[in-house]
Amino acid sequence: GLRVLVTDDSADNCRLFGYYLKKCNATVENVFNGQESVDRLMDPSMPSVDMVLMDLQMPVLDGYSAFNELRKQGLQVPVFATSASTGVEDRTQVTKAGFTGFLAKPIDPVELITVAQQVLDMKNERSNAA
C-alpha cells in the first residue's frame, strides 16, 4: 500500500531502489531529476505518493533545490535524501535542510525497507485515526 517516487539521475539506482521496494509490495515510480520530481508531485492529476527518495546531486535541479521548492509549495510528504556523500557535514546539511531522513548509497536494503515500513505505519495510523 505504499507509493514511492524515486528521484535519481541514475537508471541503475532507480532499478535497485525499485527492486527492493517492490519486494515489500510498494508501487514505485521513477523520475530522473529534481525538476521532474517537482512537476510530478505538484501535478494534481497524478496520484499522490507516500514517500520520496531524492538524490542530492542531479542535473537540471538538484535535490536540495527540489526539496525546497516542494516545501515552499506546501507538500508535506516524507522526503528522504539519498547520496554517496556520507560524511558528518553532508548528513548535517541534510538535517538542516529539513529532509525526513538520509539514506547512504550504496543503499542498504534492510535500511531502505525499514524506512519504507515506518512510513507505511505512519500512513496506516493516520488512516485509522480518520
Coordinates of C-alpha atoms in Angstrom, one line a residue, residues 1-89:
G1 CA 0.0 0.0 0.0
L2 CA 3.0 2.4 -0.2
R3 CA 3.5 4.6 -3.3
V4 CA 7.1 5.8 -3.6
L5 CA 8.6 8.3 -6.0
V6 CA 12.3 7.7 -6.7
T7 CA 14.2 10.7 -7.9
D8 CA 17.6 9.8 -9.2
D9 CA 19.5 10.6 -12.4
S10 CA 21.0 7.0 -12.4
A11 CA 18.7 4.5 -14.0
D12 CA 20.7 1.8 -12.2
N13 CA 19.9 3.3 -8.8
C14 CA 16.2 3.7 -9.8
R15 CA 16.1 0.0 -10.7
L16 CA 17.8 -1.0 -7.5
F17 CA 15.6 1.0 -5.2
G18 CA 12.6 -0.3 -7.1
Y19 CA 13.7 -3.9 -6.8
Y20 CA 13.9 -3.7 -3.0
L21 CA 10.7 -1.6 -2.6
K22 CA 8.6 -3.8 -4.9
K23 CA 9.7 -6.8 -2.7
C24 CA 7.6 -5.3 0.1
N25 CA 4.7 -4.6 -2.3
A26 CA 5.4 -0.9 -2.8
T27 CA 4.4 0.9 -6.0
V28 CA 7.4 2.6 -7.4
E29 CA 7.6 5.5 -9.9
N30 CA 10.9 7.0 -11.2
V31 CA 11.9 10.4 -12.3
F32 CA 15.4 11.5 -13.3
N33 CA 16.0 15.0 -11.9
G34 CA 14.6 17.4 -9.3
Q35 CA 12.5 19.4 -11.8
E36 CA 10.7 16.2 -12.9
S37 CA 10.1 15.4 -9.3
V38 CA 8.6 18.8 -8.6
D39 CA 6.5 18.7 -11.7
R40 CA 5.2 15.2 -10.9
L41 CA 4.5 15.8 -7.3
M42 CA 2.7 19.1 -7.9
D43 CA 0.5 17.8 -10.7
P44 CA -3.0 17.4 -9.2
S45 CA -4.0 14.9 -11.9
M46 CA -1.4 12.4 -10.7
P47 CA -1.9 10.0 -7.8
S48 CA -0.4 11.2 -4.5
V49 CA 2.8 9.5 -3.2
D50 CA 3.6 8.4 0.4
M51 CA 7.3 8.8 0.3
V52 CA 10.0 10.3 -1.9
L53 CA 13.6 9.2 -2.3
M54 CA 15.6 12.2 -3.5
D55 CA 19.2 12.1 -4.8
L56 CA 21.0 15.2 -3.8
Q57 CA 23.2 15.7 -6.9
M58 CA 21.3 15.7 -10.2
P59 CA 21.3 17.7 -13.4
V60 CA 18.6 20.3 -14.1
L61 CA 17.6 20.8 -10.5
D62 CA 19.5 19.2 -7.6
G63 CA 17.8 17.5 -4.6
Y64 CA 18.2 20.4 -2.2
S65 CA 16.6 22.9 -4.6
A66 CA 13.8 20.4 -5.5
F67 CA 13.1 19.7 -1.8
N68 CA 12.9 23.5 -1.0
E69 CA 10.5 24.1 -3.9
L70 CA 8.3 21.2 -2.7
R71 CA 8.1 22.6 0.8
K72 CA 7.6 26.1 -0.5
Q73 CA 4.6 24.8 -2.4
G74 CA 3.2 23.1 0.7
L75 CA 3.9 19.5 0.0
Q76 CA 4.5 17.6 3.3
V77 CA 5.2 14.1 2.1
P78 CA 8.2 12.4 3.7
V79 CA 11.3 13.1 1.6
F80 CA 14.5 11.1 2.2
A81 CA 17.8 12.3 0.8
T82 CA 20.0 9.8 -0.9
S83 CA 23.7 10.3 -1.6
A84 CA 27.1 8.6 -1.8
S85 CA 28.5 11.6 0.1
T86 CA 28.0 10.3 3.7
G87 CA 30.3 12.5 5.8
V88 CA 29.1 14.2 9.0
E89 CA 29.0 17.5 7.2

